[in-house]
Short mmCIF file of C-alpha atoms and ligand atoms in Angstrom, two decimals:
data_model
loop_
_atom_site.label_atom_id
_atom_site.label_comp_id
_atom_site.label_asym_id
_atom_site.label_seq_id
_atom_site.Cartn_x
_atom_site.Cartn_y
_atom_site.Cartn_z
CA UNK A 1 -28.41 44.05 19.11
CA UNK A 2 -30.32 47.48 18.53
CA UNK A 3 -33.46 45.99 20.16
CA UNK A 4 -31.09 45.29 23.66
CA UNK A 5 -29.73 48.64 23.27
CA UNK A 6 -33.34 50.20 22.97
CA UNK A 7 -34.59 47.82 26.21
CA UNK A 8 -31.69 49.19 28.06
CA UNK A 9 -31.81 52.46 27.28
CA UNK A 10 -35.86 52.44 27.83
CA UNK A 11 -34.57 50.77 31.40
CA UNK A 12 -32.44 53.45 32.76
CA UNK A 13 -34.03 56.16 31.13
CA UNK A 14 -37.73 55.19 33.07
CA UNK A 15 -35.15 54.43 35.60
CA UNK A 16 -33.87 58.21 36.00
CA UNK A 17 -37.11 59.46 35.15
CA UNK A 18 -38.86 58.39 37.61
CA UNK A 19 -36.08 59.27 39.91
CA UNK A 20 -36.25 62.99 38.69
CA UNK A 21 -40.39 62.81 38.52
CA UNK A 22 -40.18 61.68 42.92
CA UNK A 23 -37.19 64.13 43.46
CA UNK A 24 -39.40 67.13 41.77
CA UNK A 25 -42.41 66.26 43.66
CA UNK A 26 -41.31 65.38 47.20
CA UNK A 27 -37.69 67.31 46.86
CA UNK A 28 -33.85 66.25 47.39
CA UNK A 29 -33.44 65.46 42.83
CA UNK A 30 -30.10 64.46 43.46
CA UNK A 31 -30.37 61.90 45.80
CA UNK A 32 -33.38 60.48 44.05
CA UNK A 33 -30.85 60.08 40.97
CA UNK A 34 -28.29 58.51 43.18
CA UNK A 35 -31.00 56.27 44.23
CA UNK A 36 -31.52 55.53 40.48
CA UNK A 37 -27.91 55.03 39.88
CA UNK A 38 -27.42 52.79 42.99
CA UNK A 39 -30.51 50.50 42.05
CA UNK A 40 -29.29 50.18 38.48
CA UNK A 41 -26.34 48.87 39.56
CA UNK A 42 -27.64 46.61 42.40
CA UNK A 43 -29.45 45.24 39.02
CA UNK A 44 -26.18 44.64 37.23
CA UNK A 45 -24.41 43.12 39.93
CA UNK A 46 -27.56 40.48 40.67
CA UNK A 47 -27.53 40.08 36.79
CA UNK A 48 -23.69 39.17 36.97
CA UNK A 49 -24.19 37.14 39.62
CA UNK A 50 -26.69 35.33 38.16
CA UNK A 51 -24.29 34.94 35.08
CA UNK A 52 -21.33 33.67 36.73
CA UNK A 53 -23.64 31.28 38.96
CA UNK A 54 -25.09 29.74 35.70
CA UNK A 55 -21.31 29.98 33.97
CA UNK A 56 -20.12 27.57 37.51
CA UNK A 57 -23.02 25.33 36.63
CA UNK A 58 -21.87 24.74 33.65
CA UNK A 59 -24.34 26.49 31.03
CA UNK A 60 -26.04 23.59 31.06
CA UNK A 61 -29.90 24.73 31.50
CA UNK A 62 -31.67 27.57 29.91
CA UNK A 63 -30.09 31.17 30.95
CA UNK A 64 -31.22 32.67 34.47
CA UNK A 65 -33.67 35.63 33.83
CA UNK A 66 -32.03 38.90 32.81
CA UNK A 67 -32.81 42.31 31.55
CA UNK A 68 -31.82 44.28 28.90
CA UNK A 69 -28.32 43.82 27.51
CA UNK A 70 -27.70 40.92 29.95
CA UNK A 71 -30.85 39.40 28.60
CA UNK A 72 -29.30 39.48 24.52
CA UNK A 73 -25.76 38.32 26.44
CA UNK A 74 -26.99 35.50 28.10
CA UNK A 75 -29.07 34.83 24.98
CA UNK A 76 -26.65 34.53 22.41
CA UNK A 77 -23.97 32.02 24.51
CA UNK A 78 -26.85 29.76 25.63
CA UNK A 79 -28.29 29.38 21.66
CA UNK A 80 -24.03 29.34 20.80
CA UNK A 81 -23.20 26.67 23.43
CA UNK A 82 -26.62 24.92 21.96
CA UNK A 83 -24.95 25.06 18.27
CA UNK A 84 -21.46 23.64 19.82
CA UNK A 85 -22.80 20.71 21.47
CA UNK A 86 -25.45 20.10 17.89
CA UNK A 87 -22.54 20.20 16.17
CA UNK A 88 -19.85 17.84 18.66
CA UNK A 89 -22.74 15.48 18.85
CA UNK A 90 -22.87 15.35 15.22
CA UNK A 91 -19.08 14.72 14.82
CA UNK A 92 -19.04 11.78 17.31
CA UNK A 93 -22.11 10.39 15.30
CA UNK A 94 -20.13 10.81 12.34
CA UNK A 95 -17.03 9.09 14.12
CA UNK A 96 -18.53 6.57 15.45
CA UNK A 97 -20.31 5.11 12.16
CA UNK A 98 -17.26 5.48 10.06
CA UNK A 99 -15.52 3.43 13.40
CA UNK A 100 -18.08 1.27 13.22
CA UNK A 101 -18.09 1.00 8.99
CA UNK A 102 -14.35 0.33 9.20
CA UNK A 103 -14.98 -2.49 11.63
CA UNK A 104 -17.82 -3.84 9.62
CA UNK A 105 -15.31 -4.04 7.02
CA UNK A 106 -13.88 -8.05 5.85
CA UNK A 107 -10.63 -5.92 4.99
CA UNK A 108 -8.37 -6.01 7.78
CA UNK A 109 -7.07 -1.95 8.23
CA UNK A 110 -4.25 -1.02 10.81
CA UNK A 111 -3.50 2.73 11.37
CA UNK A 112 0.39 3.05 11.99
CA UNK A 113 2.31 6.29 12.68
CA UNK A 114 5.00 7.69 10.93
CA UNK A 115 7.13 5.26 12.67
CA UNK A 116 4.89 2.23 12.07
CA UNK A 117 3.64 1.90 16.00
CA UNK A 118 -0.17 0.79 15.64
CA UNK A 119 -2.56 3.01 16.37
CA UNK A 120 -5.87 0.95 15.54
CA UNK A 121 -6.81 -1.95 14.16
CA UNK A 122 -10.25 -2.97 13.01
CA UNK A 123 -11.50 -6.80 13.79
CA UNK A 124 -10.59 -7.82 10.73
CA UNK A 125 -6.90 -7.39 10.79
CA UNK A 126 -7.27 -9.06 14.36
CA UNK A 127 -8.41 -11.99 13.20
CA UNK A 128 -6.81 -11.69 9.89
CA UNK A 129 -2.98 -10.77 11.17
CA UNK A 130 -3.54 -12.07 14.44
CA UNK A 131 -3.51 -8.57 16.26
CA UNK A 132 -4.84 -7.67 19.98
CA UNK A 133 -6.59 -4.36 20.58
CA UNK A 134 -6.12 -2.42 22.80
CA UNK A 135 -3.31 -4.80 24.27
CA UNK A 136 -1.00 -4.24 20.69
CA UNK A 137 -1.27 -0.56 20.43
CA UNK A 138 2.06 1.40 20.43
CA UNK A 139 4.00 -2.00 19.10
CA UNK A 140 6.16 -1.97 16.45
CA UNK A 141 4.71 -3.31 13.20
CA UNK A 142 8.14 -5.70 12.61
CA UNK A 143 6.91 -7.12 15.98
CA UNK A 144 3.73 -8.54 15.13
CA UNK A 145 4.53 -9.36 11.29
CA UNK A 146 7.71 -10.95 10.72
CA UNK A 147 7.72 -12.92 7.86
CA UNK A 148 10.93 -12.12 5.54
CA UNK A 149 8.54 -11.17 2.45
CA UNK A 150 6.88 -8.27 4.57
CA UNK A 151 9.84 -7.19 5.73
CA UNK A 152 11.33 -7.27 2.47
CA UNK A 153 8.39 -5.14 1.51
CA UNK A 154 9.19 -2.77 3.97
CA UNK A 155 12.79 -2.51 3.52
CA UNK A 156 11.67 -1.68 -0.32
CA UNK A 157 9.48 0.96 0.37
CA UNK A 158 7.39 -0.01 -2.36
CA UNK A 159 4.03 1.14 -1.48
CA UNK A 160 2.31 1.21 -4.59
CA UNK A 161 2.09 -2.95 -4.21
CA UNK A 162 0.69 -5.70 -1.80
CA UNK A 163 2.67 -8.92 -0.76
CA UNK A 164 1.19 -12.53 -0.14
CA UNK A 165 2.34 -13.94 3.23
CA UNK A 166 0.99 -16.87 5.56
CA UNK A 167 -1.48 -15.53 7.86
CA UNK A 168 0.72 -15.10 11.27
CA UNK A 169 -2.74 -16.42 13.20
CA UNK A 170 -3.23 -19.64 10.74
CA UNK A 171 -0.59 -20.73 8.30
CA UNK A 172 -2.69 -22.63 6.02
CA UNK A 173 -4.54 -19.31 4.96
CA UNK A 174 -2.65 -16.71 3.19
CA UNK A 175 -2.91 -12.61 3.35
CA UNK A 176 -2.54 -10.08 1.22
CA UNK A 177 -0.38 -7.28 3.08
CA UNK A 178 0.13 -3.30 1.80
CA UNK A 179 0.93 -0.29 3.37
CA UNK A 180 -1.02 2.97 2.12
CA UNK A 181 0.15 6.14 3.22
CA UNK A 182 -3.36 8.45 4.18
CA UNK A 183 -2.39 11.30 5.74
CA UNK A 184 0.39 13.17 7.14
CA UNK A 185 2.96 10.71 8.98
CA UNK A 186 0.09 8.03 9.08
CA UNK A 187 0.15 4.88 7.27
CA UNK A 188 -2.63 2.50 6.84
CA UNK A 189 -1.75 -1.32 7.03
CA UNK A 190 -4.44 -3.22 4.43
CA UNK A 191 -4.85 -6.75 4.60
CA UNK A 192 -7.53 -9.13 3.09
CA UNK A 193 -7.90 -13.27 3.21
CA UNK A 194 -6.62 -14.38 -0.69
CA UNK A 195 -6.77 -17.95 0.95
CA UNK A 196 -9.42 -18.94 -1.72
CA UNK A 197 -7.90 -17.20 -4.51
CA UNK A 198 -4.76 -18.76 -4.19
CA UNK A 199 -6.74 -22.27 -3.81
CA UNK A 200 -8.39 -21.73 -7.15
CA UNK A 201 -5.19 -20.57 -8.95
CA UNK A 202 -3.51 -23.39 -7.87
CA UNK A 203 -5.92 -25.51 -9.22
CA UNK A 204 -6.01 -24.08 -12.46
CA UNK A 205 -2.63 -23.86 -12.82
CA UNK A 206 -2.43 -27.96 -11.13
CA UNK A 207 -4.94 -28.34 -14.10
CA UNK A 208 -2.91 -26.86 -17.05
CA UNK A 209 0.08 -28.57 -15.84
CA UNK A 210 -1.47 -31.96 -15.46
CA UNK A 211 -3.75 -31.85 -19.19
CA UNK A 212 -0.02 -30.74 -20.33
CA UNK A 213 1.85 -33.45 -18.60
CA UNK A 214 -1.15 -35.97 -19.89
CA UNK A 215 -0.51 -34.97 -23.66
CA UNK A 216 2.97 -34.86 -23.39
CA UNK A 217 3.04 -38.78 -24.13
CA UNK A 218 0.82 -39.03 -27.06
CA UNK A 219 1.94 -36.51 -28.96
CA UNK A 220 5.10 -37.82 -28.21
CA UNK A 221 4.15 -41.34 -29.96
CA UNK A 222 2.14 -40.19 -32.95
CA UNK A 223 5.47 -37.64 -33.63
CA UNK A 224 7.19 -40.55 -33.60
CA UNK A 225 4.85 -42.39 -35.49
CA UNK A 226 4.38 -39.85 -38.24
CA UNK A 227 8.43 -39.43 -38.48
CA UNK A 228 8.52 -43.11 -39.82
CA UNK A 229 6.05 -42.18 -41.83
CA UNK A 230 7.92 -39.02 -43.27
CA UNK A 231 10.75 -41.47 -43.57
CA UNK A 232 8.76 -44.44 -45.32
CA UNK A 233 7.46 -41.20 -47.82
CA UNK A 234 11.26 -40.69 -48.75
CA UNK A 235 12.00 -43.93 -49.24
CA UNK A 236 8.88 -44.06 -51.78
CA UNK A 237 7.45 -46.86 -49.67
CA UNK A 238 3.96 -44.74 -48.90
CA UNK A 239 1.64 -44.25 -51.57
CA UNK A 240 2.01 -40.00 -53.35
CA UNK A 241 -1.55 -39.41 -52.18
CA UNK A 242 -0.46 -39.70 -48.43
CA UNK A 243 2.26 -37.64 -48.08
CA UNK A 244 0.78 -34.07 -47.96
CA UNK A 245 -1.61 -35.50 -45.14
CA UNK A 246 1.40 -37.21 -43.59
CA UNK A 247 3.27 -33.73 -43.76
CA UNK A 248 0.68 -31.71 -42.36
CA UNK A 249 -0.13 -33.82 -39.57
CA UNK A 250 3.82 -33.87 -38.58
CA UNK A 251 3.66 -29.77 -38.66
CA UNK A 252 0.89 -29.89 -36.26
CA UNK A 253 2.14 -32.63 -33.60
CA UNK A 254 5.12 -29.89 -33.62
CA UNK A 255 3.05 -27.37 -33.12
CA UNK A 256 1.17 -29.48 -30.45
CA UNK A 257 3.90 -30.35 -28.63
CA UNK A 258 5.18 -26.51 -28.82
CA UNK A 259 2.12 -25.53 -27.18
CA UNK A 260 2.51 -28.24 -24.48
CA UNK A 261 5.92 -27.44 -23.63
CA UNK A 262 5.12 -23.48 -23.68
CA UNK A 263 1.88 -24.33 -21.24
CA UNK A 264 4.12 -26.45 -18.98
CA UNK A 265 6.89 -23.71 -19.04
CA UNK A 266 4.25 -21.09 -18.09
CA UNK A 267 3.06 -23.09 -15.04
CA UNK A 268 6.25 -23.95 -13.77
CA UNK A 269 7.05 -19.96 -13.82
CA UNK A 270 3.83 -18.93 -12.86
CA UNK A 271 3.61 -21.44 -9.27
CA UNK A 272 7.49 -20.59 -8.72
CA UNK A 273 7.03 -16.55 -8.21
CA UNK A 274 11.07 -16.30 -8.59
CA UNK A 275 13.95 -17.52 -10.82
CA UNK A 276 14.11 -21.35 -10.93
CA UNK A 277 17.90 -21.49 -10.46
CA UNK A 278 20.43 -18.93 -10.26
CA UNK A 279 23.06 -19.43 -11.92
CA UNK A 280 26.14 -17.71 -13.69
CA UNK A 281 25.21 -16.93 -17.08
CA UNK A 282 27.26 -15.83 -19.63
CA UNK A 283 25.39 -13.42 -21.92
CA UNK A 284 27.78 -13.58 -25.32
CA UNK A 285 27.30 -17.17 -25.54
CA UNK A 286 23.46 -17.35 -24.84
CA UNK A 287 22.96 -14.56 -27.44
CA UNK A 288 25.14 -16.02 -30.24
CA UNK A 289 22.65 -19.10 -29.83
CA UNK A 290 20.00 -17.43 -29.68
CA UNK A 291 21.14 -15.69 -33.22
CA UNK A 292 21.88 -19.43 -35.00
CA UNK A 293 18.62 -20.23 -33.89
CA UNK A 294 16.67 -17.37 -35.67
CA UNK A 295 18.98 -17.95 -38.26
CA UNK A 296 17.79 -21.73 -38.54
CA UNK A 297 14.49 -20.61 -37.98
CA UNK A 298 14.58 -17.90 -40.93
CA UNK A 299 15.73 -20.84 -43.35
CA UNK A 300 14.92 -19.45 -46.94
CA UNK A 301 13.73 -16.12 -45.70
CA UNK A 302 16.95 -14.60 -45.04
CA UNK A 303 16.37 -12.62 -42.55
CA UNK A 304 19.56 -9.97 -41.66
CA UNK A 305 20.33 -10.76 -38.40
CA UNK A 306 22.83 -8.27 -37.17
CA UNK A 307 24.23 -8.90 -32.89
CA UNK A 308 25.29 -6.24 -30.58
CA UNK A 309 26.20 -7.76 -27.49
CA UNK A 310 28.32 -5.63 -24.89
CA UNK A 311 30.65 -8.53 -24.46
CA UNK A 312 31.50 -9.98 -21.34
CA UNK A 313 28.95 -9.41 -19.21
CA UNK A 314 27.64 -12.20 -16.74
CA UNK A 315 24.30 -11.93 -15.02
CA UNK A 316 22.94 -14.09 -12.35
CA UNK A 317 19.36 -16.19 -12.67
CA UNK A 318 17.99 -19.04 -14.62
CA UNK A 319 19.92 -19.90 -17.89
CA UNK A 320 16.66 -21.92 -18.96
CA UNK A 321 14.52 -18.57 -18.29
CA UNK A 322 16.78 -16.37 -19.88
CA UNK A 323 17.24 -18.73 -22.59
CA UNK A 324 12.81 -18.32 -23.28
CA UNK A 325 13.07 -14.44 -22.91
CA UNK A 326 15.49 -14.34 -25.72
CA UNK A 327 14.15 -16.93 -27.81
CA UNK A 328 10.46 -15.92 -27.79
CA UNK A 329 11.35 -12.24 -29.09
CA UNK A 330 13.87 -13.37 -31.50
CA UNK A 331 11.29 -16.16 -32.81
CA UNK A 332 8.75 -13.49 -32.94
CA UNK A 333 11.24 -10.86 -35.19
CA UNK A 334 11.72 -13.72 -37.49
CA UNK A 335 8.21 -14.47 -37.39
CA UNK A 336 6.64 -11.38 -38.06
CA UNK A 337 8.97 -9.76 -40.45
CA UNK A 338 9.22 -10.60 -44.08
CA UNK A 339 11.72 -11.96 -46.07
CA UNK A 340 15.50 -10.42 -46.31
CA UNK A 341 14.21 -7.57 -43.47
CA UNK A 342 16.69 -6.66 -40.78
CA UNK A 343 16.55 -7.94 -36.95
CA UNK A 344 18.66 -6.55 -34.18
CA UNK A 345 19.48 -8.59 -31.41
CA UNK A 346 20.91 -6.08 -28.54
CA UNK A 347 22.08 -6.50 -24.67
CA UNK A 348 23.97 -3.64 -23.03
CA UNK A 349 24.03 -2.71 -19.71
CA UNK A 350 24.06 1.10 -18.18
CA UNK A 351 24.11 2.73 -14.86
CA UNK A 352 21.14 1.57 -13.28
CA UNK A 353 20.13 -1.48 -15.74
CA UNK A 354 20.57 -3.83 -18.08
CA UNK A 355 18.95 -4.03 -21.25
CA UNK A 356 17.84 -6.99 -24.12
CA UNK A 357 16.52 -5.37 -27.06
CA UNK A 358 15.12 -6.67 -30.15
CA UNK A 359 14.35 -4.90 -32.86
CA UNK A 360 12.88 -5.81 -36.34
CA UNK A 361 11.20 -4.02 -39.67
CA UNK A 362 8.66 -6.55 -39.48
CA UNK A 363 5.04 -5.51 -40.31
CA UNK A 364 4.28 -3.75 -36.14
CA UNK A 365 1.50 -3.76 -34.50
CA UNK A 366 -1.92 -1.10 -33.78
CA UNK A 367 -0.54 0.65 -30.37
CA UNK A 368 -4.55 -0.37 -28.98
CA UNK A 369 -3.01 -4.05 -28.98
CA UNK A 370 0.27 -3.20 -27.16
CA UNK A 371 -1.05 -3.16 -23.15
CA UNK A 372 -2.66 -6.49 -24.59
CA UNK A 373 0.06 -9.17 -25.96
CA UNK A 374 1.37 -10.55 -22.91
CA UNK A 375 -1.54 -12.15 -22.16
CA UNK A 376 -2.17 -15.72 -22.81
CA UNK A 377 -3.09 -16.67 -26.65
CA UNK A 378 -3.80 -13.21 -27.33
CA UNK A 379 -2.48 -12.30 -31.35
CA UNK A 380 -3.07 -9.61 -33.19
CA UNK A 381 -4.05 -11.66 -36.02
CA UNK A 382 -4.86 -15.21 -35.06
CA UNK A 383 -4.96 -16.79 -38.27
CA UNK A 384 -1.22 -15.38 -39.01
CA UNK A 385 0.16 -16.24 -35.90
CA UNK A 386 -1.07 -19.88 -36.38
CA UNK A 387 0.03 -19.83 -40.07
CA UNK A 388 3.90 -18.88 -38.50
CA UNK A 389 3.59 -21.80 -36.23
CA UNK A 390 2.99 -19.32 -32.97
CA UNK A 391 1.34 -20.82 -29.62
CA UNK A 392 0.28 -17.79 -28.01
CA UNK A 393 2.38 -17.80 -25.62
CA UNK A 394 5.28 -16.57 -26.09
CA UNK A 395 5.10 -12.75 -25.21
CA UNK A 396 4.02 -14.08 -21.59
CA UNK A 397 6.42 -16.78 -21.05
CA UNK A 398 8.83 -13.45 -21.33
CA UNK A 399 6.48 -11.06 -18.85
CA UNK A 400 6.45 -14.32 -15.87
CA UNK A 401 10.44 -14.68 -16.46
CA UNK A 402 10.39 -11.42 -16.38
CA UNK A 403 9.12 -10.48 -13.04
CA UNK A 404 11.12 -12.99 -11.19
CA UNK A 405 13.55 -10.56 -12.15
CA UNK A 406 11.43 -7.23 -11.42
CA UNK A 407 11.93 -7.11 -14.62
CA UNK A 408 9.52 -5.32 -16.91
CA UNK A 409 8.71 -4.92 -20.92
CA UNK A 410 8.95 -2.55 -23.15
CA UNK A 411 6.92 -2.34 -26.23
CA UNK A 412 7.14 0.25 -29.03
CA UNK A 413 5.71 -0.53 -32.47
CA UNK A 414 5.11 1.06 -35.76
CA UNK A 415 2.21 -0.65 -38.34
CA UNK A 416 3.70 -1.12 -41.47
CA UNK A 417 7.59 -0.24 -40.05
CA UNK A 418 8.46 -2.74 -37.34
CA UNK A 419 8.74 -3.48 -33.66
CA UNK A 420 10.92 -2.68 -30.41
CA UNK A 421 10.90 -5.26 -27.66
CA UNK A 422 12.80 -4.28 -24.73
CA UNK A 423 13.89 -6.01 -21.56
CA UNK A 424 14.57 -3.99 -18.80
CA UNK A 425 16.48 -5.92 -15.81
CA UNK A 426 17.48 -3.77 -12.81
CA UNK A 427 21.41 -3.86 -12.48
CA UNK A 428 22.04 -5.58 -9.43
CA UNK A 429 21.47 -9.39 -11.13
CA UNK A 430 24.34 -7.94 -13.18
CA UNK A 431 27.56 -10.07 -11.86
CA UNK A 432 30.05 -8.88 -14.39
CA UNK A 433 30.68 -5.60 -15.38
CA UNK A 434 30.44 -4.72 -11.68
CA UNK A 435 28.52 -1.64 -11.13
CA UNK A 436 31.47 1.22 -10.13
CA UNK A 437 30.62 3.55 -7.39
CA UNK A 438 30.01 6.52 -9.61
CA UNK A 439 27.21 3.96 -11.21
CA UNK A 440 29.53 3.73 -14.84
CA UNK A 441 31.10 1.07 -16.14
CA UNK A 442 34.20 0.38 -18.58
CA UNK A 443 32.83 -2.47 -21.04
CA UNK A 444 32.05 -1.66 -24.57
CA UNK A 445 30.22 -2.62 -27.61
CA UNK A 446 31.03 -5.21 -30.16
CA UNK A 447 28.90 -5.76 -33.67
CA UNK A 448 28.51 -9.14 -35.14
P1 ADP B 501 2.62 -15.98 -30.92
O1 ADP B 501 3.04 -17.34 -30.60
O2 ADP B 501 1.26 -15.88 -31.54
O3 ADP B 501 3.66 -15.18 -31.64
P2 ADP B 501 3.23 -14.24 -28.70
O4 ADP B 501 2.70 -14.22 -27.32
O5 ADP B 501 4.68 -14.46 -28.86
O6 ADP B 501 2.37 -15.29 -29.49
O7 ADP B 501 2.84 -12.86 -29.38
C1 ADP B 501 1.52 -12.40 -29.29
C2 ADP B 501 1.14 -11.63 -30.51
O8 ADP B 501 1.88 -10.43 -30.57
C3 ADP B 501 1.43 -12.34 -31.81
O9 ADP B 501 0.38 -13.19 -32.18
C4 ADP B 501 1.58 -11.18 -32.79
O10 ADP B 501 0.31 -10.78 -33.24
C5 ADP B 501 2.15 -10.06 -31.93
N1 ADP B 501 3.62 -9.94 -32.06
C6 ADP B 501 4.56 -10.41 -31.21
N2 ADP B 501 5.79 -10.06 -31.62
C7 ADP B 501 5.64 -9.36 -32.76
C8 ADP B 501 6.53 -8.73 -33.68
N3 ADP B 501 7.86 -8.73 -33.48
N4 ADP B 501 6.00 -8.08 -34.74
C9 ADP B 501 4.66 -8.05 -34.93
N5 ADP B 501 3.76 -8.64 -34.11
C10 ADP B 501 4.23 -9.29 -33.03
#
């Protein structure tokens, strides 16, 4: 900047100097100056012209030549229009390889508005969801996926999960569908082929159930077998030196077919993805079983089993699934606590759900196994478990029953003190007490 102030200056004061220098020697100063001044500006306005000639051209080759101040003007836009069009070459570089990354993708991604109009789609959610671009753009996303458990999804608004539908462009495959919100009123449709996933969990699943189905029989006959036995031992008719062999094998075809029937269970839940039946079931009744059974099950240990069931209420799902839920924790309490300790067996329902708690002063569990014991044959301690006649299974028989509900579990648990177990159910599979407007209800508590 000082340097094209200096040039300039030097300029128009050599300018005027040599306008002065002629006036003095051949006479008339003054209009030798006006000369100067006149020239100087004839300079400026060619400069200018140059300028605005090379501005209409669109700056697009070097600056004309200038002098001067012009010279340092004309500089500085030409090496600033050079940065600009560095830097907006750059940013379609950069656009076009994350376009073309996101197409490269096997992830099908949609870009939706606020309103859920596409946007974009890459080539894997064309092939994947069946889209057309550009032909699809500005459709509604309900027009192009309609399949009840999307729109479900939508309806829900619960964004944090995906759903599995048929793939709307082959039915035999299936997708896995989420929305992800990315930036302000956008929303990015994900979507990714499970088709082989789904193939190989059936076929494990198919598997368990048929190795299940396949033992089912035999153990079936050598129960049998071994109960005529038992009897024969009672009747003294087998010799003293079978009978402990005889009983042990008997507590382990019960423990066999336990296992069976919990593996078969666990299939049938886990291939069904909601409640097998739904049905009216009537809480007080299935919870007063539930109690003779631990108290069956407790025998000798007298366990003190104490009931607080908010009576009358009626919820609506699968008596046979409700029936495991409550079992498997109960069985557990009595399992895990000792001798004469106190279980509670609890259901109550309040504004916004429903609740089956059980609660025991059995001997807890490390909070580092918690996240842990629904899944399958995990135990804290294998060797107990085994000892009380436990398959492994039953913590998630309760999580699959569970979340055909959307349902979840609550664990809390003290080493040494005892355990919480809690069922959450949302309200709405409550039938009776129906929920008031104001969200309360009138029902209230009665101890057994
Ligand atoms: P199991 O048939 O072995 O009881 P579960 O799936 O029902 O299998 O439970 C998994 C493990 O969780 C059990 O092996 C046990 O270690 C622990 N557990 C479950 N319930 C209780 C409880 N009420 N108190 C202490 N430990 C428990």
């Amino acid at each position: 900047m000082r340097r094209a102030c200096l040039a300039e200056l030097r300029i128009v004061g050599g300018l005027f100097a040599a306008a002065a220098a002629a006036g003095y020697f051949t006479g008339g100063v003054l209009w030798w100056l006006a000369g100067a001044g006149v020239l100087y500006a004839a300079l400026n306005a060619r400069n200018a012209a140059r300028q605005l000639r090379w501005f209409d051209d669109g700056r697009d080759g070097p600056p004309p030549d200038a002098f001067g101040l012009w010279a340092e003007v004309l500089r500085r836009l030409y090496q600033e229009r050079r940065e600009a069009r560095e830097a907006a070459r750059e940013a379609a570089a950069h656009v076009e390889q994350y376009e073309r990354s996101v197409q490269a993708l096997p992830d099908g991604v949609v870009i939706l508005d606020a309103d859920l109009h596409i946007r974009w789609s890459n080539a894997a959610a064309q092939r994947l969801i069946g889209l057309q671009d550009p032909e699809d753009r500005g459709q509604h996303i309900d027009n192009l996926l309609r399949h009840p458990e999307f729109m479900d999804y939508r309806r829900r608004g619960e964004l944090d999960r995906f759903v599995q539908i048929p793939a709307p462009s082959a039915p035999d495959n299936v997708v896995m569908v989420g929305l992800v919100p990315f930036s302000a009123g956008q929303l990015l449709l994900v979507c990714r082929d499970v088709t082989e996933r789904v193939r190989i969990d059936r076929v494990r699943r198919d598997f368990l159930s048929n190795v299940s189905h396949e033992l089912r029989t035999p153990i079936t006959v050598l129960g049998g077998y071994l109960e005529m036995l038992r009897d024969a031992a009672a009747a003294d008719e087998l010799p003293v030196r079978w009978r402990r062999p005889v009983d042990a094998m008997h507590d382990q075809t019960i423990r066999m077919r336990r296992l069976v029937e919990n593996l078969l269970l666990l299939s049938r839940m886990e291939s069904l993805g909601h409640p097998d039946a739904r049905e009216e079931i009537d809480i007080d009744f299935l919870a007063a079983q539930v109690r003779e059974e631990s108290r069956v099950l407790s025998g000798e240990r007298d366990h003190r089993i104490e009931l607080e069931v908010q009576p009358g209420t009626r919820v609506s799902g699968s008596v046979s699934e409700f029936r495991a839920m409550f079992s498997n924790l109960v069985r557990n309490a009595v399992q895990y606590t000792p001798a004469g300790g106190l279980i509670r067996i609890e259901w109550r329902v309040d504004d916004d759900a429903a609740w089956f708690v059980v609660t025991d002063e059995g001997e807890g569990i490390e909070s580092e196994h918690w996240s842990r014991l629904t899944e399958r044959f995990y135990r804290v301690d294998k060797g107990r478990s085994r000892e009380a006649g436990g398959t492994g299974l039953g913590l998630a028989i309760v999580k699959h029953a569970l979340m055909h509900y959307d349902g979840d579990l609550e664990i809390e648990s003290e080493p040494g003190c005892g355990s919480r177990f809690a069922c959450r159910f949302p309200r709405d599979i409550v039938i009776h007490p129906p929920a008031s407007p104001s969200g309360g209800h009138a029902a209230g508590a009665d101890a057994a």
